């Protein structure tokens, strides 16, 4: 259903798209128009994505050095704040029903598997429609995608109220989750896109981290927030109403912020990489047939000549260049498969994302069922999940500043994966050989708090921002709206599979033996993740490109200064 809604929206937007893109050239002159960078003598940035000839490369780089102005837009912090609020409110609704598992099951007459599917709806929708979201961002731009996400989030929250007051049926709950999943599709892998387009190099890593961990913060709040309203003693309509109305109020507020306070684009390019991706989009608009630039009164002859100069060398490649093919879902898929086929590190990082992130999300879904046989109450499980997610979120910005400076993506991911594996092993041993006396349930509560909430929470939840930064370095100049979603697609697919398997193993009345089977499965998956991370070969394609352009720009400035000094001395001699 979410796939249908996205496809319908994209189809209706095709006519408007060409008209909108014309205005982009008019209002983005400070964003220099450039093509993917290549330097035949140093780093081959285009080898896995786009071909180019030496003449075009020289023209692009020379014009880049002469015209590109790098500056920060003060609205970037507002953009990041609104995005974080949107991600948090959406993640809270994702995990809501897992936190009040038994109450939801009894009030709406559902089975345990059906309640688990309320959270799984998110990952099902993402697996099916993620590449539609890539098309939406390419066709309509970042702001429109964020507004659509906020609108879908608000509709999903309102449908929960309808399900509560008008028709208390699980079908409406599923429909509401479908709308909420549209928001997840458009936000979960978007932080690197926002960070690259809005933030300068020195702030980009931390910005990506903060926006990425907003998902974890939302999941943490979603694990605690529902139990403030709904508990085993409070599970009537008015209690669910307090929960759903508060969620609707938060989602509506975020929708208003996205409409009135989210700019369409930065007023200037914050980095060379941002300018590169801006040009990659504009090349597609030109080749798609926006030939009316020459006929429009608001485009000067100079602008028209510049556009024609940009189009001339690009049309040589026509359909052979993925950067200028008409935008459609199939070209996005083709670019993805091409990158995976030619870049083994991209494949291994995608596998690591599938096993590590998918495992974490699946465990967050079934954690109440896993702890129930050991006497851990749902409210206590909610606080364990909250601690797990919040600790990682607090630590992440500080660690990512160091990683952003040192660029130790692979080493950091490998250490985190090993710690996660060791934590699950110790947790398994503690529960396997723990006391059987039900009166000593505090042993299991403390063990879960220390191991899952504490040790695992300290490091595991900033794996996603590290992977986002890493995949951009591995695949540059591939669009962030395509490369990052590949990682989350594999993670969501694994999350879906593991949630189904774990849910079937645990059943409606899970036993301690069933929980031990789940722990064994998590250890097997974690071992695969460690192996995949070890096989990734580190690369710094984006950083190398930006360093190259800075060196060339500095050399150009020095050359101009030297020529100016020589002309001044020559003039002095003639005067003498």
Coordinates of C-alpha atoms in Angstrom, one line a residue:
X1 CA 0.0 0.0 0.0
X2 CA 2.8 2.4 0.8
X3 CA 4.4 1.5 -2.5
X4 CA 1.2 2.5 -4.3
X5 CA 1.0 5.9 -2.5
X6 CA 4.6 6.7 -3.3
X7 CA 4.2 5.6 -6.9
X8 CA 1.0 7.7 -7.4
X9 CA 2.6 10.8 -5.9
X10 CA 5.7 10.4 -8.1
X11 CA 3.6 9.9 -11.2
X12 CA 1.5 13.0 -10.6
X13 CA 4.7 15.0 -9.9
X14 CA 6.3 14.3 -13.3
X15 CA 4.5 17.2 -15.0
X16 CA 5.4 19.7 -12.3
X17 CA 9.0 18.5 -12.1
X18 CA 10.3 20.1 -15.3
X19 CA 8.8 23.5 -14.3
X20 CA 10.3 23.4 -10.9
X21 CA 13.8 22.5 -12.1
X22 CA 13.9 25.5 -14.3
X23 CA 13.8 27.7 -11.2
X24 CA 16.7 25.9 -9.6
X25 CA 19.1 27.3 -12.1
X26 CA 17.8 30.7 -11.6
X27 CA 18.1 30.7 -7.8
X28 CA 21.2 28.6 -7.3
X29 CA 23.9 30.5 -9.1
X30 CA 26.0 30.5 -6.0
X31 CA 25.9 26.7 -6.2
X32 CA 28.5 26.1 -8.9
X33 CA 27.4 23.7 -11.7
X34 CA 30.0 21.0 -12.0
X35 CA 30.4 17.4 -13.2
X36 CA 31.9 14.4 -11.3
X37 CA 35.5 15.0 -10.6
X38 CA 38.3 13.0 -12.1
X39 CA 42.1 13.3 -11.8
X40 CA 43.9 10.9 -14.1
X41 CA 47.2 11.2 -12.2
X42 CA 45.9 10.7 -8.7
X43 CA 42.5 9.2 -7.8
X44 CA 40.0 7.8 -10.2
X45 CA 36.8 8.9 -8.6
X46 CA 34.5 7.9 -11.5
X47 CA 35.7 4.4 -12.2
X48 CA 32.7 2.7 -10.7
X49 CA 30.0 5.2 -11.7
X50 CA 30.5 7.5 -14.6
X51 CA 32.8 7.7 -17.6
X52 CA 34.3 11.0 -18.8
X53 CA 36.9 12.3 -21.3
X54 CA 40.0 14.3 -20.4
X55 CA 38.8 17.4 -22.2
X56 CA 35.6 17.6 -20.2
X57 CA 37.5 16.9 -17.0
X58 CA 39.9 19.8 -17.6
X59 CA 37.0 22.2 -18.3
X60 CA 35.1 21.2 -15.2
X61 CA 38.0 21.5 -12.9
X62 CA 39.3 24.8 -14.3
X63 CA 35.8 26.3 -14.0
X64 CA 35.4 24.9 -10.5
X65 CA 38.6 26.5 -9.3
X66 CA 37.6 29.9 -10.7
X67 CA 33.9 30.0 -9.6
X68 CA 33.0 27.9 -6.7
X69 CA 32.5 29.7 -3.4
X70 CA 32.4 27.6 -0.2
X71 CA 30.2 29.0 2.6
X72 CA 27.9 27.7 5.3
X73 CA 24.2 28.5 5.5
X74 CA 23.0 29.6 9.0
X75 CA 19.8 27.7 8.4
X76 CA 21.6 24.4 8.4
X77 CA 21.0 24.0 12.2
X78 CA 17.3 24.6 11.8
X79 CA 17.2 22.0 9.0
X80 CA 19.0 19.4 11.2
X81 CA 16.7 20.1 14.1
X82 CA 13.5 19.7 12.2
X83 CA 14.8 16.5 10.6
X84 CA 15.7 15.1 14.1
X85 CA 12.2 15.9 15.4
X86 CA 10.6 14.2 12.4
X87 CA 12.8 11.1 12.8
X88 CA 12.2 10.9 16.6
X89 CA 8.4 11.2 16.3
X90 CA 8.3 8.6 13.6
X91 CA 10.5 6.1 15.5
X92 CA 8.4 6.5 18.6
X93 CA 5.4 5.2 16.6
X94 CA 7.5 2.4 15.1
X95 CA 8.3 0.8 18.5
X96 CA 5.1 1.9 20.4
X97 CA 3.2 -1.3 20.3
X98 CA 6.2 -3.4 21.2
X99 CA 6.5 -1.5 24.5
X100 CA 2.8 -2.2 25.4
X101 CA 2.8 -5.7 23.8
X102 CA 0.3 -7.5 26.1
X103 CA -2.1 -4.5 26.4
X104 CA -2.3 -4.0 22.6
X105 CA -2.8 -7.8 22.1
X106 CA -5.7 -7.9 24.6
X107 CA -7.4 -4.6 23.7
X108 CA -7.4 -5.0 19.9
X109 CA -7.8 -8.8 20.0
X110 CA -4.6 -9.7 18.3
X111 CA -2.1 -12.5 18.6
X112 CA 1.6 -12.1 19.5
X113 CA 2.7 -12.5 15.9
X114 CA 0.2 -9.9 14.7
X115 CA 1.5 -7.4 17.3
X116 CA 5.1 -8.0 16.1
X117 CA 3.9 -7.3 12.5
X118 CA 2.8 -3.8 13.5
X119 CA 6.5 -3.0 13.9
X120 CA 7.5 -5.2 11.0
X121 CA 5.2 -3.2 8.7
X122 CA 7.9 -0.5 8.6
X123 CA 10.6 -2.9 7.4
X124 CA 8.3 -4.6 4.9
X125 CA 7.5 -1.2 3.4
X126 CA 11.1 -0.2 3.3
X127 CA 12.3 -3.4 1.6
X128 CA 9.6 -3.0 -1.1
X129 CA 9.6 0.7 -1.8
X130 CA 13.0 2.1 -0.8
X131 CA 14.1 2.8 -4.4
X132 CA 10.9 4.8 -4.9
X133 CA 12.1 7.1 -2.2
X134 CA 15.4 7.5 -4.1
X135 CA 13.4 8.6 -7.1
X136 CA 11.3 11.1 -5.0
X137 CA 14.4 12.9 -3.7
X138 CA 16.0 13.0 -7.2
X139 CA 12.8 14.2 -8.9
X140 CA 11.3 16.6 -6.3
X141 CA 14.3 17.6 -4.1
X142 CA 15.0 17.3 -0.4
X143 CA 12.4 19.7 1.0
X144 CA 9.5 18.1 -0.8
X145 CA 10.6 14.7 0.3
X146 CA 10.7 15.8 4.0
X147 CA 7.3 17.5 3.7
X148 CA 5.8 14.3 2.3
X149 CA 7.4 12.3 5.1
X150 CA 6.0 14.7 7.8
X151 CA 2.5 14.6 6.2
X152 CA 2.5 10.7 6.1
X153 CA 3.6 10.7 9.7
X154 CA 0.7 12.9 10.8
X155 CA -1.8 10.8 8.8
X156 CA -0.5 7.7 10.5
X157 CA -0.9 9.2 13.9
X158 CA -4.5 10.3 13.1
X159 CA -5.5 6.9 11.9
X160 CA -4.6 5.4 15.3
X161 CA -7.2 7.7 16.8
X162 CA -9.8 6.5 14.3
X163 CA -8.9 2.9 15.2
X164 CA -9.4 3.7 18.9
X165 CA -12.6 5.6 18.8
X166 CA -14.4 4.6 15.6
X167 CA -13.3 1.1 14.7
X168 CA -11.1 -0.7 17.3
X169 CA -9.7 -3.2 14.8
X170 CA -6.1 -4.2 14.0
X171 CA -6.7 -3.5 10.3
X172 CA -6.7 0.3 10.9
X173 CA -3.6 -0.1 13.1
X174 CA -1.8 -1.7 10.2
X175 CA -3.0 1.0 7.8
X176 CA -1.7 3.7 10.2
X177 CA 1.7 1.9 10.4
X178 CA 1.8 1.8 6.6
X179 CA 1.5 5.6 6.5
X180 CA 4.1 5.9 9.2
X181 CA 6.4 3.6 7.2
X182 CA 6.3 6.1 4.3
X183 CA 8.0 8.5 6.7
X184 CA 10.6 5.9 7.7
X185 CA 11.3 5.2 4.0
X186 CA 12.0 8.9 3.4
X187 CA 14.1 9.6 6.6
X188 CA 16.0 6.5 7.8
X189 CA 18.8 6.8 5.3
X190 CA 18.6 10.5 4.6
X191 CA 21.0 12.0 7.3
X192 CA 24.1 11.7 5.0
X193 CA 22.2 13.5 2.2
X194 CA 21.1 16.3 4.5
X195 CA 24.6 16.6 6.1
X196 CA 26.4 16.6 2.7
X197 CA 24.0 19.2 1.2
X198 CA 23.9 21.6 4.2
X199 CA 27.0 21.3 6.3
X200 CA 30.6 22.1 5.7
X201 CA 33.3 19.4 5.9
X202 CA 34.3 20.1 9.5
X203 CA 30.7 19.8 10.7
X204 CA 29.4 17.1 8.3
X205 CA 30.4 14.0 10.3
X206 CA 28.8 15.2 13.6
X207 CA 25.7 16.5 11.8
X208 CA 25.2 13.1 10.1
X209 CA 25.7 11.4 13.5
X210 CA 23.2 13.6 15.3
X211 CA 20.6 13.1 12.6
X212 CA 21.2 9.4 12.4
X213 CA 21.0 8.8 16.2
X214 CA 17.7 10.6 16.2
X215 CA 16.2 7.3 15.1
X216 CA 17.7 5.6 18.1
X217 CA 16.6 8.3 20.4
X218 CA 13.1 8.0 19.0
X219 CA 13.1 4.2 19.5
X220 CA 14.3 4.7 23.1
X221 CA 11.6 7.2 23.8
X222 CA 9.1 4.8 22.1
X223 CA 10.1 2.1 24.5
X224 CA 9.4 4.2 27.5
X225 CA 6.8 6.8 26.5
X226 CA 3.8 4.3 26.0
X227 CA 4.2 2.8 29.4
X228 CA 3.6 6.2 30.9
X229 CA 0.0 6.0 29.6
X230 CA -0.7 2.3 29.2
X231 CA 0.2 -0.4 31.8
X232 CA -1.4 -3.7 32.9
X233 CA -3.4 -1.6 35.4
X234 CA -4.3 1.1 32.8
X235 CA -5.4 -0.4 29.5
X236 CA -8.8 1.2 28.8
X237 CA -9.8 3.4 25.9
X238 CA -9.0 6.7 27.7
X239 CA -5.5 5.5 28.4
X240 CA -4.8 4.5 24.8
X241 CA -6.4 7.9 23.9
X242 CA -3.9 9.9 26.0
X243 CA -1.1 8.1 24.2
X244 CA -2.4 8.5 20.7
X245 CA -3.5 12.1 21.1
X246 CA 0.0 13.1 22.4
X247 CA 1.6 11.4 19.4
X248 CA -0.7 13.2 17.0
X249 CA 0.1 16.5 18.6
X250 CA 3.8 16.0 18.2
X251 CA 3.5 14.8 14.6
X252 CA 1.3 17.8 13.6
X253 CA 3.8 20.3 15.1
X254 CA 6.6 18.8 13.1
X255 CA 4.5 18.9 9.9
X256 CA 4.0 22.7 10.4
X257 CA 7.7 23.2 11.0
X258 CA 8.6 21.4 7.8
X259 CA 6.1 23.4 5.8
X260 CA 7.1 26.9 7.1
X261 CA 10.7 26.6 8.4
X262 CA 12.4 24.1 6.1
X263 CA 14.3 25.9 3.2
X264 CA 14.3 24.4 -0.3
X265 CA 18.1 24.4 -0.6
X266 CA 21.1 26.1 1.0
X267 CA 22.0 29.6 -0.4
X268 CA 25.6 28.5 -1.1
X269 CA 27.5 25.3 -1.4
X270 CA 29.1 24.1 1.9
X271 CA 31.7 21.8 0.2
X272 CA 33.1 20.6 -3.1
X273 CA 31.2 17.3 -2.6
X274 CA 27.9 19.1 -2.2
X275 CA 28.5 21.0 -5.4
X276 CA 29.4 17.8 -7.2
X277 CA 26.0 16.2 -6.2
X278 CA 24.2 19.4 -7.1
X279 CA 25.6 19.2 -10.6
X280 CA 24.9 15.5 -10.9
X281 CA 21.2 16.3 -10.4
X282 CA 21.2 19.3 -12.7
X283 CA 22.8 17.2 -15.5
X284 CA 19.8 14.9 -15.3
X285 CA 17.4 17.8 -15.6
X286 CA 19.1 19.2 -18.6
X287 CA 19.3 15.9 -20.5
X288 CA 15.7 15.1 -19.6
X289 CA 14.6 17.7 -22.1
X290 CA 14.5 21.1 -20.3
X291 CA 15.4 22.8 -23.6
X292 CA 13.0 25.6 -22.8
X293 CA 15.8 27.4 -21.0
X294 CA 16.7 29.2 -24.2
X295 CA 13.1 30.4 -24.7
X296 CA 12.4 31.7 -21.2
X297 CA 12.6 35.4 -20.6
X298 CA 14.1 35.0 -17.2
X299 CA 17.1 33.2 -18.6
X300 CA 19.7 35.6 -20.1
X301 CA 21.7 34.8 -23.2
X302 CA 24.8 34.3 -21.0
X303 CA 22.9 31.8 -18.9
X304 CA 21.7 30.0 -22.0
X305 CA 25.1 29.8 -23.5
X306 CA 26.5 28.5 -20.2
X307 CA 23.8 25.8 -20.1
X308 CA 24.4 24.8 -23.7
X309 CA 28.2 24.6 -23.0
X310 CA 27.4 22.3 -20.1
X311 CA 25.1 20.1 -22.2
X312 CA 27.4 19.8 -25.2
X313 CA 30.0 17.5 -23.8
X314 CA 27.5 15.5 -21.7
X315 CA 25.3 14.5 -24.6
X316 CA 28.2 12.5 -26.1
X317 CA 27.5 9.8 -23.5
X318 CA 23.6 9.8 -23.7
X319 CA 22.3 6.7 -22.1
X320 CA 25.8 5.3 -21.4
X321 CA 26.4 7.7 -18.5
X322 CA 24.4 6.9 -15.4
X323 CA 24.8 10.4 -14.2
X324 CA 22.6 11.8 -17.1
X325 CA 20.1 9.1 -17.8
X326 CA 16.5 10.0 -17.4
X327 CA 15.5 9.6 -13.7
X328 CA 13.5 6.4 -13.2
X329 CA 13.4 3.6 -10.7
X330 CA 15.1 1.2 -13.1
X331 CA 18.1 3.5 -13.7
X332 CA 18.5 3.8 -9.9
X333 CA 18.5 0.0 -9.6
X334 CA 21.0 -0.3 -12.4
X335 CA 23.3 2.2 -10.8
X336 CA 23.1 0.2 -7.5
X337 CA 23.8 -3.1 -9.1
X338 CA 26.7 -1.7 -11.1
X339 CA 28.2 -0.2 -7.9
X340 CA 27.8 -3.5 -6.0
X341 CA 29.2 -5.5 -8.9
X342 CA 32.4 -3.4 -9.3
X343 CA 33.0 -2.6 -5.6
X344 CA 33.4 -5.7 -3.3
X345 CA 33.8 -3.5 -0.3
X346 CA 30.3 -2.0 -0.9
X347 CA 29.0 -5.6 -0.9
X348 CA 30.7 -6.6 2.4
X349 CA 29.6 -3.3 4.1
X350 CA 26.0 -4.0 3.0
X351 CA 26.3 -7.5 4.4
X352 CA 27.7 -6.1 7.7
X353 CA 24.8 -3.6 7.8
X354 CA 22.3 -6.4 7.2
X355 CA 23.6 -8.5 10.1
X356 CA 24.6 -5.9 12.7
X357 CA 21.8 -3.3 12.2
X358 CA 19.2 -5.8 11.3
X359 CA 20.0 -7.9 14.4
X360 CA 19.8 -4.8 16.7
X361 CA 16.4 -3.7 15.3
X362 CA 15.0 -7.3 15.5
X363 CA 16.2 -7.7 19.1
X364 CA 14.5 -4.3 20.0
X365 CA 11.2 -5.7 18.6
X366 CA 11.2 -9.0 20.5
X367 CA 13.0 -7.9 23.7
X368 CA 9.9 -7.8 25.8
X369 CA 9.1 -11.4 24.8
X370 CA 12.7 -12.5 25.5
X371 CA 12.7 -11.1 29.0
X372 CA 9.1 -12.1 30.0
X373 CA 10.0 -15.8 30.9
X374 CA 12.6 -14.5 33.4
X375 CA 10.1 -12.3 35.3
X376 CA 11.2 -9.0 33.8
X377 CA 8.1 -6.7 33.4
X378 CA 7.3 -4.7 30.3
X379 CA 7.9 -1.4 32.1
X380 CA 11.4 -2.6 33.1
X381 CA 12.1 -3.8 29.6
X382 CA 11.1 -0.4 28.3
X383 CA 13.7 1.3 30.5
X384 CA 16.3 -1.3 29.4
X385 CA 15.7 -0.5 25.8
X386 CA 15.7 3.2 26.6
X387 CA 19.1 3.0 28.3
X388 CA 20.5 0.9 25.4
X389 CA 19.5 3.4 22.8
X390 CA 20.2 6.6 24.8
X391 CA 23.7 5.6 25.9
X392 CA 24.8 5.0 22.4
X393 CA 23.2 8.3 21.3
X394 CA 25.1 10.2 24.0
X395 CA 28.4 8.7 23.2
X396 CA 28.1 8.8 19.4
X397 CA 28.8 12.5 18.6
X398 CA 32.0 12.5 20.7
X399 CA 33.3 9.3 19.1
X400 CA 32.3 10.3 15.6
X401 CA 34.3 13.5 16.0
X402 CA 37.4 11.4 16.5
X403 CA 36.4 9.0 13.7
X404 CA 35.8 11.9 11.4
X405 CA 39.3 13.3 12.1
X406 CA 41.1 9.9 12.0
X407 CA 38.9 8.2 9.5
X408 CA 39.0 4.8 11.2
X409 CA 35.7 3.5 10.0
X410 CA 36.5 -0.1 9.5
X411 CA 38.5 -0.5 12.7
X412 CA 35.8 1.1 14.8
X413 CA 33.0 -1.0 13.2
X414 CA 35.1 -4.1 13.8
X415 CA 35.7 -3.3 17.4
X416 CA 32.0 -2.6 18.0
X417 CA 31.0 -5.8 16.2
X418 CA 33.3 -7.9 18.4
X419 CA 32.0 -6.2 21.6
X420 CA 28.4 -6.8 20.5
X421 CA 29.2 -10.5 19.9
X422 CA 31.0 -10.8 23.3
X423 CA 28.0 -9.1 25.0
X424 CA 25.5 -11.5 23.6
X425 CA 27.7 -14.5 24.5
X426 CA 28.0 -13.3 28.2
X427 CA 24.3 -12.5 28.3
X428 CA 23.5 -16.0 27.0
X429 CA 25.7 -17.6 29.7
X430 CA 24.2 -15.5 32.5
X431 CA 20.6 -16.4 31.5
X432 CA 21.4 -20.0 30.8
X433 CA 23.1 -20.7 34.1
X434 CA 21.2 -18.2 36.2
X435 CA 18.9 -19.0 39.2
X436 CA 15.6 -20.7 38.5
X437 CA 13.9 -19.3 41.5
X438 CA 11.3 -16.8 40.3
X439 CA 11.8 -14.7 43.5
X440 CA 15.3 -13.9 42.3
X441 CA 14.2 -12.2 39.1
X442 CA 16.3 -9.1 40.1
X443 CA 19.3 -11.1 38.8
X444 CA 17.9 -11.1 35.3
X445 CA 16.8 -7.5 35.5
X446 CA 20.2 -6.3 36.5
X447 CA 21.9 -8.6 33.9
X448 CA 19.8 -7.1 31.1
X449 CA 20.4 -3.6 32.3
X450 CA 24.1 -4.0 32.5
X451 CA 24.7 -6.1 29.4
X452 CA 22.1 -5.0 26.9
X453 CA 21.2 -1.6 28.3
X454 CA 24.7 -0.6 29.4
X455 CA 27.6 -2.3 27.6
X456 CA 25.9 -3.0 24.3
X457 CA 24.2 0.4 24.4
X458 CA 27.5 2.3 24.8
X459 CA 28.7 1.4 21.4
X460 CA 26.2 -0.4 19.1
X461 CA 23.8 2.4 18.2
X462 CA 26.2 4.7 16.4
X463 CA 27.1 1.9 14.0
X464 CA 24.6 3.4 11.5
X465 CA 26.2 6.9 11.2
X466 CA 29.6 5.3 10.9
X467 CA 28.3 3.0 8.1
X468 CA 26.7 6.0 6.4
X469 CA 29.9 7.9 6.4
X470 CA 31.8 4.8 5.3
X471 CA 29.6 3.9 2.4
X472 CA 29.8 7.5 1.0
X473 CA 33.6 7.3 1.1
X474 CA 33.4 3.9 -0.6
X475 CA 31.0 4.8 -3.4
X476 CA 31.6 8.6 -4.1
X477 CA 30.5 10.2 -6.3
X478 CA 27.4 8.0 -6.2
X479 CA 24.3 9.9 -4.9
X480 CA 23.8 9.7 -1.1
X481 CA 20.1 9.2 -1.7
X482 CA 21.0 5.8 -3.3
X483 CA 24.2 4.5 -1.6
X484 CA 23.0 4.9 2.1
X485 CA 19.5 3.4 1.4
X486 CA 21.2 0.2 0.2
X487 CA 22.7 -0.3 3.7
X488 CA 19.3 0.3 5.4
X489 CA 17.6 -1.9 2.8
X490 CA 19.7 -4.9 3.7
X491 CA 19.3 -4.1 7.4
X492 CA 15.5 -3.9 7.1
X493 CA 15.4 -7.1 5.1
X494 CA 17.4 -8.9 7.8
X495 CA 15.3 -7.3 10.5
X496 CA 12.1 -8.6 8.9
X497 CA 13.4 -12.1 8.5
X498 CA 14.8 -12.2 12.1
X499 CA 11.7 -10.7 13.6
X500 CA 9.5 -13.4 11.9
X501 CA 11.9 -16.2 12.9
X502 CA 12.3 -15.0 16.5
X503 CA 8.5 -14.3 16.8
X504 CA 7.7 -17.9 15.6
X505 CA 10.3 -19.4 18.0
X506 CA 9.0 -17.4 21.0
X507 CA 5.3 -17.7 20.3
X508 CA 2.5 -16.4 22.5
X509 CA 3.8 -17.9 25.7
X510 CA 7.6 -17.9 25.4
X511 CA 9.7 -20.2 27.6
X512 CA 13.3 -19.9 28.8
X513 CA 14.3 -22.6 26.3
X514 CA 12.8 -20.6 23.5
X515 CA 14.7 -17.5 24.5
X516 CA 18.0 -19.5 24.6
X517 CA 17.4 -20.5 21.0
X518 CA 17.0 -16.8 20.0
X519 CA 20.3 -16.0 21.8
X520 CA 22.1 -18.7 19.8
X521 CA 20.6 -17.3 16.6
X522 CA 21.8 -13.8 17.4
X523 CA 25.3 -15.0 18.0
X524 CA 25.4 -16.8 14.7
X525 CA 24.2 -13.6 12.9
X526 CA 26.7 -11.5 14.8
X527 CA 29.6 -13.7 13.8
X528 CA 28.7 -13.2 10.1
X529 CA 28.7 -9.5 10.7
X530 CA 32.2 -9.5 12.2
X531 CA 33.5 -11.5 9.2
X532 CA 31.8 -9.1 6.7
X533 CA 33.3 -6.1 8.4
X534 CA 36.7 -7.6 8.4
X535 CA 36.6 -8.0 4.6
X536 CA 35.8 -4.4 3.8
X537 CA 38.7 -2.5 2.3
X538 CA 38.9 1.1 3.5
X539 CA 38.7 3.9 1.0
X540 CA 38.4 7.7 1.2
X541 CA 37.1 8.7 -2.2
X542 CA 35.1 11.8 -1.1
X543 CA 37.9 13.1 1.2
X544 CA 40.5 12.6 -1.4
X545 CA 38.5 14.5 -4.0
X546 CA 37.9 17.4 -1.7
X547 CA 41.6 17.5 -0.7
X548 CA 42.5 17.4 -4.4
X549 CA 40.3 20.4 -5.2
X550 CA 41.6 22.4 -2.3
X551 CA 45.2 21.8 -3.4
X552 CA 44.3 22.8 -7.0
X553 CA 42.5 25.9 -5.8
X554 CA 45.4 27.0 -3.6
X555 CA 47.8 26.4 -6.4
X556 CA 45.7 28.5 -8.7
X557 CA 45.5 31.3 -6.2
X558 CA 49.3 31.2 -5.7
X559 CA 49.8 31.2 -9.5
X560 CA 47.5 34.2 -9.9
X561 CA 49.4 36.0 -7.1
X562 CA 52.7 35.3 -8.7
X563 CA 51.5 36.5 -12.1
X564 CA 50.1 39.7 -10.5
X565 CA 53.4 40.4 -8.8
X566 CA 55.3 39.8 -12.0
X567 CA 53.1 42.2 -13.9
X568 CA 53.5 44.8 -11.2
X569 CA 57.3 44.5 -11.3
X570 CA 57.2 44.7 -15.1
X571 CA 55.1 47.9 -14.9
X572 CA 57.5 49.4 -12.4
X573 CA 60.5 48.8 -14.7
X574 CA 58.7 50.4 -17.7
X575 CA 57.9 53.4 -15.5
X576 CA 61.6 53.7 -14.6

